[in-house]
Short mmCIF file of C-alpha atoms in Angstrom, two decimals:
data_model
loop_
_atom_site.label_atom_id
_atom_site.label_comp_id
_atom_site.label_asym_id
_atom_site.label_seq_id
_atom_site.Cartn_x
_atom_site.Cartn_y
_atom_site.Cartn_z
CA MET A 1 -177.11 1.51 -74.22
CA THR A 2 -178.44 0.46 -77.64
CA GLU A 3 -175.63 2.27 -79.41
CA TYR A 4 -173.04 -0.26 -77.72
CA GLY A 5 -172.20 -3.48 -78.75
CA PRO A 6 -171.64 -5.24 -82.01
CA LYS A 7 -173.90 -4.25 -84.92
CA GLU A 8 -174.26 -7.97 -86.06
CA LYS A 9 -176.65 -10.01 -84.52
CA PHE A 10 -176.95 -13.92 -84.35
CA SER A 11 -180.42 -15.57 -84.99
CA LEU A 12 -182.11 -17.85 -82.15
CA GLY A 13 -179.96 -16.34 -79.28
CA ILE A 14 -176.46 -17.04 -78.04
CA THR A 15 -176.52 -20.24 -76.07
CA ALA A 16 -172.78 -20.71 -75.10
CA LEU A 17 -169.51 -18.54 -75.03
CA ILE A 18 -165.84 -19.09 -74.58
CA LEU A 19 -163.14 -16.30 -73.79
CA LEU A 20 -159.89 -17.37 -75.22
CA LYS A 21 -156.52 -15.92 -73.75
CA THR A 22 -156.04 -13.70 -76.83
CA GLY A 23 -159.26 -11.92 -76.00
CA ASP A 24 -161.07 -13.55 -78.95
CA LEU A 25 -164.56 -14.98 -78.56
CA ILE A 26 -166.13 -18.28 -79.57
CA VAL A 27 -169.77 -17.98 -79.80
CA GLY A 28 -172.29 -20.85 -79.99
CA THR A 29 -175.83 -19.96 -81.07
CA GLY A 30 -179.21 -21.68 -81.07
CA GLU A 31 -179.10 -21.95 -84.59
CA GLY A 32 -176.11 -24.25 -84.77
CA ILE A 33 -173.65 -21.74 -85.75
CA VAL A 34 -170.08 -21.78 -84.06
CA ALA A 35 -168.19 -18.60 -84.95
CA LEU A 36 -164.85 -16.94 -84.07
CA CYS A 37 -165.37 -13.06 -82.89
CA LYS A 38 -162.28 -10.78 -83.04
CA GLY A 39 -161.80 -7.15 -81.97
CA SER A 40 -163.69 -4.65 -79.92
CA ASN A 41 -166.61 -4.93 -82.32
CA TYR A 42 -166.73 -8.59 -82.11
CA LYS A 43 -166.77 -9.15 -85.93
CA ALA A 44 -167.31 -12.81 -86.80
CA MET A 45 -164.17 -13.80 -88.67
CA LYS A 46 -164.93 -17.62 -89.15
CA ARG A 47 -168.21 -19.53 -88.71
CA ILE A 48 -169.03 -23.11 -89.12
CA GLN A 49 -172.53 -24.67 -88.90
CA VAL A 50 -173.15 -27.85 -86.65
CA GLN A 51 -176.25 -29.94 -86.20
CA GLY A 52 -178.72 -28.66 -83.77
CA GLY A 53 -178.63 -25.69 -81.58
CA VAL A 54 -175.43 -25.38 -79.47
CA THR A 55 -175.78 -26.20 -75.66
CA SER A 56 -172.17 -26.16 -74.56
CA LEU A 57 -168.53 -25.11 -75.64
CA THR A 58 -165.36 -26.10 -73.82
CA CYS A 59 -161.91 -25.44 -74.31
CA ARG A 60 -158.89 -28.14 -74.42
CA GLY A 61 -155.42 -27.16 -73.07
CA GLU A 62 -154.26 -23.86 -74.37
CA GLY A 63 -157.33 -23.37 -76.64
CA HIS A 64 -155.90 -25.02 -79.60
CA GLN A 65 -158.89 -27.34 -79.72
CA PHE A 66 -162.54 -27.17 -78.47
CA PHE A 67 -165.68 -29.24 -78.18
CA VAL A 68 -169.18 -28.42 -78.95
CA GLY A 69 -172.34 -30.30 -77.71
CA THR A 70 -175.67 -29.81 -79.43
CA ASN A 71 -179.14 -30.36 -78.38
CA MET A 72 -179.26 -32.88 -81.39
CA CYS A 73 -177.15 -35.07 -79.13
CA GLN A 74 -174.07 -34.43 -81.47
CA MET A 75 -170.66 -33.88 -79.96
CA TYR A 76 -167.97 -32.24 -82.31
CA ARG A 77 -164.25 -31.66 -81.96
CA ILE A 78 -163.02 -28.36 -83.60
CA ASN A 79 -159.32 -27.27 -84.40
CA TYR A 80 -158.83 -23.78 -83.53
CA THR A 81 -156.40 -23.13 -86.49
CA ALA A 82 -158.26 -24.95 -89.15
CA PHE A 83 -161.68 -24.11 -87.68
CA LYS A 84 -163.07 -27.29 -89.12
CA GLU A 85 -165.67 -29.40 -87.22
CA GLU A 86 -165.38 -33.13 -86.61
CA LEU A 87 -168.29 -35.31 -85.21
CA ILE A 88 -166.87 -37.50 -82.49
CA ALA A 89 -170.21 -38.67 -80.86
CA ALA A 90 -173.82 -38.90 -81.67
CA CYS A 91 -176.77 -40.57 -80.03
CA HIS A 92 -180.64 -40.28 -80.32
CA ASN A 93 -182.32 -37.19 -78.79
CA GLU A 94 -185.77 -38.87 -78.20
CA ALA A 95 -186.91 -42.14 -76.68
CA VAL A 96 -185.42 -45.15 -78.34
CA ASN A 97 -188.31 -47.62 -79.14
CA ASP A 98 -186.52 -50.72 -80.09
CA ILE A 99 -183.00 -52.79 -80.82
CA VAL A 100 -182.48 -55.43 -82.94
CA PHE A 101 -179.24 -57.41 -83.94
CA PRO A 102 -178.94 -59.25 -87.32
CA VAL A 103 -179.01 -62.85 -87.50
CA GLY A 104 -175.73 -64.50 -86.29
CA THR A 105 -173.64 -61.34 -85.81
CA SER A 106 -172.85 -59.40 -82.69
CA ASP A 107 -170.83 -56.66 -84.57
CA LEU A 108 -173.84 -54.55 -85.64
CA PHE A 109 -177.32 -53.47 -84.22
CA ALA A 110 -179.87 -51.25 -85.17
CA THR A 111 -182.02 -48.90 -82.96
CA CYS A 112 -185.02 -46.72 -83.68
CA SER A 113 -186.48 -43.76 -82.28
CA LYS A 114 -188.36 -40.67 -83.38
CA ASN A 115 -187.24 -39.33 -86.91
CA ASP A 116 -184.62 -42.01 -87.36
CA ILE A 117 -183.34 -45.51 -87.51
CA ARG A 118 -179.62 -45.74 -86.84
CA VAL A 119 -177.14 -48.76 -87.39
CA TRP A 120 -174.32 -49.10 -85.02
CA HIS A 121 -170.98 -50.78 -84.94
CA THR A 122 -170.68 -52.59 -81.64
CA PRO A 123 -166.79 -52.95 -81.09
CA GLU A 124 -166.25 -49.38 -81.87
CA ASN A 125 -169.40 -48.03 -80.31
CA ARG A 126 -170.06 -45.73 -83.57
CA GLU A 127 -172.83 -44.87 -85.77
CA LEU A 128 -172.61 -46.43 -89.15
CA LEU A 129 -175.85 -45.29 -90.80
CA ARG A 130 -178.57 -43.17 -90.12
CA ILE A 131 -182.12 -43.33 -91.90
CA VAL A 132 -184.09 -40.17 -91.36
CA ILE A 133 -187.93 -39.91 -91.87
CA PRO A 134 -188.51 -36.43 -90.32
CA ASN A 135 -191.35 -35.79 -87.84
CA MET A 136 -192.39 -39.51 -87.71
CA THR A 137 -191.78 -42.02 -84.93
CA CYS A 138 -190.45 -45.55 -85.58
CA TYR A 139 -191.83 -48.04 -83.11
CA ALA A 140 -190.34 -51.35 -84.03
CA ILE A 141 -187.68 -52.62 -86.19
CA GLU A 142 -186.41 -56.06 -87.68
CA PHE A 143 -183.76 -57.47 -89.92
CA MET A 144 -184.81 -59.62 -92.54
CA LYS A 145 -183.10 -63.14 -92.11
CA ASP A 146 -181.31 -62.91 -95.16
CA GLY A 147 -179.89 -59.59 -94.04
CA LYS A 148 -180.93 -57.93 -97.37
CA SER A 149 -183.46 -55.30 -95.60
CA ILE A 150 -184.35 -53.68 -92.28
CA ILE A 151 -188.38 -53.56 -92.10
CA SER A 152 -189.46 -50.87 -89.78
CA ALA A 153 -193.06 -50.09 -88.08
CA TRP A 154 -194.13 -46.20 -88.11
CA ASN A 155 -196.63 -44.38 -86.61
CA ASP A 156 -198.10 -42.89 -89.72
CA GLY A 157 -199.32 -46.38 -90.49
CA LYS A 158 -196.75 -47.26 -93.06
CA ILE A 159 -194.24 -50.35 -93.14
CA ARG A 160 -190.91 -49.23 -94.76
CA ALA A 161 -187.98 -51.29 -95.62
CA PHE A 162 -184.62 -50.03 -96.24
CA MET A 163 -181.29 -51.48 -97.63
CA PRO A 164 -178.94 -52.11 -94.46
CA GLU A 165 -175.69 -50.78 -96.18
CA THR A 166 -176.97 -47.60 -97.85
CA GLY A 167 -180.17 -46.87 -96.12
CA ARG A 168 -181.98 -46.25 -99.30
CA LEU A 169 -185.88 -46.87 -99.10
CA MET A 170 -186.62 -50.40 -100.73
CA TYR A 171 -190.50 -50.29 -100.53
CA VAL A 172 -193.32 -48.84 -98.45
CA ILE A 173 -196.58 -50.63 -97.52
CA ASN A 174 -199.10 -47.88 -97.10
CA ASN A 175 -202.00 -47.90 -94.57
CA ALA A 176 -200.81 -50.90 -93.03
CA HIS A 177 -202.52 -50.16 -90.04
CA SER A 178 -205.13 -47.35 -89.01
CA LEU A 179 -203.63 -46.15 -85.83
CA GLY A 180 -199.98 -46.74 -86.48
CA VAL A 181 -197.79 -49.79 -86.71
CA THR A 182 -196.57 -50.64 -83.37
CA ALA A 183 -195.14 -54.15 -83.75
CA ILE A 184 -193.44 -56.21 -86.56
CA ALA A 185 -191.88 -59.59 -87.21
CA ALA A 186 -190.60 -61.39 -90.42
CA THR A 187 -190.29 -65.17 -91.21
CA ASN A 188 -187.35 -67.21 -91.47
CA ASP A 189 -187.81 -67.56 -95.41
CA CYS A 190 -188.21 -63.88 -95.85
CA LYS A 191 -191.62 -64.17 -97.60
CA ARG A 192 -194.01 -62.87 -95.20
CA ILE A 193 -194.12 -60.04 -92.56
CA VAL A 194 -196.60 -60.10 -89.65
CA SER A 195 -197.30 -56.68 -88.10
CA GLY A 196 -199.46 -55.35 -85.30
CA GLY A 197 -201.10 -52.08 -85.01
CA GLY A 198 -202.49 -49.53 -82.58
CA GLU A 199 -205.94 -50.64 -83.25
CA GLY A 200 -205.20 -54.27 -82.31
CA GLN A 201 -205.34 -55.82 -85.75
CA VAL A 202 -202.57 -58.50 -86.76
CA ARG A 203 -201.76 -58.56 -90.55
CA VAL A 204 -199.67 -60.84 -92.55
CA TRP A 205 -198.05 -59.68 -95.58
CA ALA A 206 -196.48 -61.72 -98.48
CA ILE A 207 -193.43 -60.05 -99.84
CA GLY A 208 -192.30 -60.94 -103.26
CA GLU A 209 -189.49 -59.49 -105.34
CA LYS A 210 -191.67 -56.42 -106.48
CA THR A 211 -194.96 -56.91 -104.80
CA ARG A 212 -196.42 -56.78 -101.35
CA LYS A 213 -199.78 -58.37 -100.83
CA LEU A 214 -202.20 -58.56 -97.71
CA GLU A 215 -202.66 -62.39 -96.88
CA ALA A 216 -204.76 -62.24 -93.70
CA VAL A 217 -206.15 -60.00 -91.08
CA LEU A 218 -206.33 -61.30 -87.81
CA LYS A 219 -209.09 -59.43 -85.61
CA GLU A 220 -209.18 -60.48 -82.08
CA HIS A 221 -207.06 -57.80 -79.73
CA ILE A 222 -208.92 -54.74 -78.95
CA SER A 223 -205.84 -52.60 -78.02
CA THR A 224 -202.41 -51.99 -79.23
CA VAL A 225 -200.24 -54.99 -80.20
CA SER A 226 -197.09 -54.45 -78.22
CA CYS A 227 -194.95 -57.35 -79.39
CA ILE A 228 -194.78 -60.18 -82.13
CA LYS A 229 -192.62 -63.44 -81.91
CA LEU A 230 -192.74 -66.21 -84.56
CA LYS A 231 -191.76 -69.82 -84.27
CA LYS A 232 -188.92 -71.20 -86.31
CA ASN A 233 -191.28 -73.11 -88.49
CA ASP A 234 -192.90 -69.77 -89.69
CA GLN A 235 -196.38 -71.40 -89.04
CA GLU A 236 -197.14 -69.94 -85.73
CA CYS A 237 -196.70 -66.76 -83.93
CA VAL A 238 -197.71 -65.37 -80.64
CA THR A 239 -198.75 -61.72 -80.23
CA ALA A 240 -198.82 -59.67 -76.95
CA SER A 241 -201.33 -56.90 -76.52
CA LEU A 242 -202.22 -54.09 -73.97
CA ASP A 243 -205.61 -55.41 -73.69
CA GLY A 244 -204.45 -58.01 -71.33
CA THR A 245 -204.18 -60.96 -73.93
CA CYS A 246 -201.62 -62.78 -75.79
CA ILE A 247 -202.84 -64.80 -78.51
CA ILE A 248 -201.11 -67.83 -80.42
CA TRP A 249 -201.82 -67.75 -83.81
CA ASP A 250 -201.67 -70.31 -86.70
CA ILE A 251 -200.54 -67.94 -89.68
CA VAL A 252 -200.95 -70.65 -92.25
CA ARG A 253 -204.67 -71.24 -91.78
CA SER A 254 -204.90 -67.55 -90.26
CA VAL A 255 -206.68 -68.90 -87.12
CA ARG A 256 -206.51 -68.52 -83.32
CA LYS A 257 -204.92 -71.49 -81.55
CA GLN A 258 -204.82 -70.49 -77.71
CA MET A 259 -205.55 -67.13 -75.75
CA ILE A 260 -203.70 -66.08 -72.82
CA LEU A 261 -205.50 -63.92 -70.38
CA ALA A 262 -204.13 -61.84 -67.44
CA ASN A 263 -204.89 -58.91 -65.62
CA THR A 264 -202.10 -56.82 -67.03
CA LEU A 265 -201.05 -54.83 -69.85
CA PHE A 266 -198.74 -57.12 -71.85
CA LYS A 267 -195.55 -55.48 -72.96
CA CYS A 268 -193.18 -58.33 -73.94
CA VAL A 269 -193.44 -61.81 -74.84
CA CYS A 270 -190.70 -64.73 -75.70
CA TYR A 271 -190.70 -68.27 -77.03
CA HIS A 272 -188.46 -70.57 -75.03
CA PRO A 273 -185.95 -71.76 -77.59
CA GLU A 274 -187.60 -75.16 -77.56
CA GLU A 275 -190.85 -73.60 -78.16
CA TYR A 276 -193.14 -75.33 -75.70
CA GLN A 277 -193.44 -72.54 -73.43
CA LEU A 278 -193.86 -68.83 -73.52
CA ILE A 279 -192.66 -66.09 -71.03
CA THR A 280 -194.61 -62.78 -70.80
CA SER A 281 -194.45 -59.74 -68.65
CA GLY A 282 -196.10 -56.13 -68.70
CA THR A 283 -197.48 -53.55 -66.22
CA ASP A 284 -198.10 -55.85 -63.42
CA ARG A 285 -194.47 -56.39 -62.94
CA ARG A 286 -194.76 -60.01 -63.02
CA ILE A 287 -193.11 -62.60 -65.26
CA ALA A 288 -195.24 -65.48 -66.27
CA TYR A 289 -194.47 -68.73 -67.91
CA TRP A 290 -197.07 -70.48 -69.92
CA GLU A 291 -197.76 -73.61 -71.84
CA VAL A 292 -197.81 -73.27 -75.54
CA PHE A 293 -200.08 -76.30 -76.27
CA ASP A 294 -203.01 -75.21 -74.21
CA GLY A 295 -202.20 -71.71 -72.82
CA SER A 296 -202.21 -72.85 -69.12
CA ALA A 297 -199.99 -70.86 -66.52
CA ILE A 298 -196.93 -72.75 -65.37
CA ARG A 299 -195.62 -70.22 -62.80
CA ASP A 300 -195.42 -66.63 -62.00
CA LEU A 301 -192.60 -64.65 -60.53
CA GLU A 302 -192.34 -61.02 -59.06
CA GLY A 303 -190.13 -59.44 -61.83
CA SER A 304 -189.84 -56.01 -60.34
CA LEU A 305 -190.48 -54.16 -57.30
CA SER A 306 -191.44 -50.83 -59.08
CA GLY A 307 -192.88 -50.10 -62.42
CA SER A 308 -193.71 -52.14 -65.54
CA ILE A 309 -191.40 -54.39 -67.37
CA ASN A 310 -191.25 -53.25 -70.78
CA GLY A 311 -188.55 -55.81 -72.48
CA MET A 312 -187.29 -59.10 -72.47
CA ASP A 313 -184.91 -61.62 -74.22
CA ILE A 314 -183.91 -65.29 -73.77
CA THR A 315 -180.63 -66.75 -74.62
CA SER A 316 -180.49 -69.05 -77.62
CA ASP A 317 -180.26 -72.13 -75.37
CA GLY A 318 -183.08 -70.96 -73.10
CA ALA A 319 -180.94 -71.20 -69.93
CA TYR A 320 -181.04 -67.34 -69.15
CA PHE A 321 -183.20 -64.49 -69.90
CA VAL A 322 -183.03 -60.75 -69.38
CA THR A 323 -185.59 -58.28 -68.28
CA GLY A 324 -185.79 -54.37 -68.01
CA GLY A 325 -188.46 -51.75 -67.36
CA ASP A 326 -189.44 -48.67 -65.45
CA ASP A 327 -187.13 -49.56 -62.37
CA HIS A 328 -184.10 -48.76 -64.66
CA LEU A 329 -182.50 -51.89 -63.85
CA VAL A 330 -181.26 -54.84 -66.41
CA LYS A 331 -181.94 -58.01 -64.59
CA MET A 332 -180.61 -61.48 -65.84
CA TRP A 333 -182.69 -64.52 -64.79
CA ASP A 334 -182.10 -68.16 -64.42
CA TYR A 335 -184.88 -69.71 -66.55
CA LYS A 336 -185.24 -72.99 -64.72
CA GLU A 337 -184.84 -71.67 -61.24
CA GLY A 338 -186.63 -68.46 -61.56
CA THR A 339 -184.05 -66.47 -59.70
CA VAL A 340 -182.08 -63.13 -60.62
CA THR A 341 -178.34 -63.89 -61.07
CA HIS A 342 -177.12 -60.44 -62.21
CA VAL A 343 -178.22 -56.89 -61.87
CA GLY A 344 -177.11 -54.01 -64.28
CA VAL A 345 -177.50 -50.49 -62.69
CA GLY A 346 -176.99 -47.79 -65.08
CA HIS A 347 -179.90 -46.16 -66.98
CA SER A 348 -181.65 -43.13 -65.81
CA GLY A 349 -184.69 -43.50 -67.98
CA ASN A 350 -187.11 -46.24 -68.29
CA ILE A 351 -185.69 -49.21 -70.46
CA THR A 352 -188.00 -49.75 -73.33
CA ARG A 353 -186.21 -52.96 -74.82
CA LEU A 354 -183.12 -54.93 -74.58
CA LYS A 355 -181.48 -57.68 -76.23
CA ILE A 356 -178.79 -60.35 -75.77
CA CYS A 357 -176.59 -60.49 -78.77
CA PRO A 358 -175.88 -63.80 -80.87
CA GLY A 359 -172.95 -65.46 -79.39
CA ASN A 360 -173.75 -64.15 -75.80
CA LYS A 361 -171.09 -61.50 -75.76
CA TYR A 362 -173.20 -58.33 -74.94
CA ILE A 363 -176.61 -57.21 -73.80
CA VAL A 364 -177.79 -54.12 -75.21
CA SER A 365 -180.46 -52.12 -73.74
CA VAL A 366 -182.30 -48.94 -74.77
CA SER A 367 -184.38 -46.45 -72.70
CA ALA A 368 -186.72 -43.71 -72.94
CA ASP A 369 -184.06 -40.85 -72.22
CA GLY A 370 -182.41 -41.80 -75.53
CA ALA A 371 -179.69 -43.82 -74.02
CA ILE A 372 -178.08 -47.06 -75.48
CA LEU A 373 -176.25 -49.31 -72.84
CA LEU A 374 -173.71 -51.88 -73.84
CA TRP A 375 -173.28 -54.37 -71.06
CA LYS A 376 -170.82 -57.38 -70.87
CA TYR A 377 -172.48 -60.72 -70.84
CA PRO A 378 -171.83 -62.26 -67.38
CA ASP A 379 -169.33 -65.04 -67.14
CA PHE A 380 -171.39 -68.11 -65.45
CA PRO A 381 -169.14 -70.59 -63.52
#
């Protein structure tokens, strides 16, 4: 039997095949080669390379076109006669950790995952830019308010800033945190960055034209900092941590103002737009409202029936907020009433973060299975 069959072999195995009506074969391999094989000895006449190993091939119509799917979450359309590939769809192939909109526009948003940051064009649902840092995981991203850079938090303990149009690296802050940078936020005047790390420290960085200086180290949390939100006046911020505390800091004097304690791992925190209240949530599945002034609890809602709440965002007028978590549901809440007004069913993995776009056109949620879902913002009567 070893004497039979073609002499030429493909590397990493053959993962997909199509038999055409002409008797020719189209072969997809684990290395990402798509080849057209003819004749009795199946000699490869044409071959092209796609990104990632081929997982599926399918014909369209009479076989004049066919589609290729790969394990890097890329979909290609290939014309049979020209045998050239055209990318028609792409997405993350690892858990998506964060989603952000730039200030004042809903047409763009950025997401981050293992290996890369991607910028998407909302109306056409297509990828505009991909910034690749191989084998590193990006935990959090933020657009600077002036729109001149994307700052990102990575598991190798570095803060990296990129140009939003080209993806060129602008600067790196090395050794920003010892156990990876897990949360990041920038002030409105774009002169400071507040970062949180896996070891629980919160650090304030002064960002100059060509310099990056450490201004303050705030050591209170004893576990990973999961979320950082700043006040509009750039003088105060709140950090949520997995140690069961949320701390309100004065970042001008670098001191603690208030501490919120609860029997939960805090995953997310939001300032009400008028900044006199906070809402928090986490693994105890409860949404809690807190007074910013003295850190006292105002009220407590049952946020989910199963699983932690990982992400929340509030509208610019503070009337509604959205939450998402391990129950795979996007829920819209009335802030004053504390009731669910709408529920979105669509995710098949745990929701990691979600955002309401500026201007309330969409809600975008991202999940641990690599999905990015766009929801139409509901019309309220």
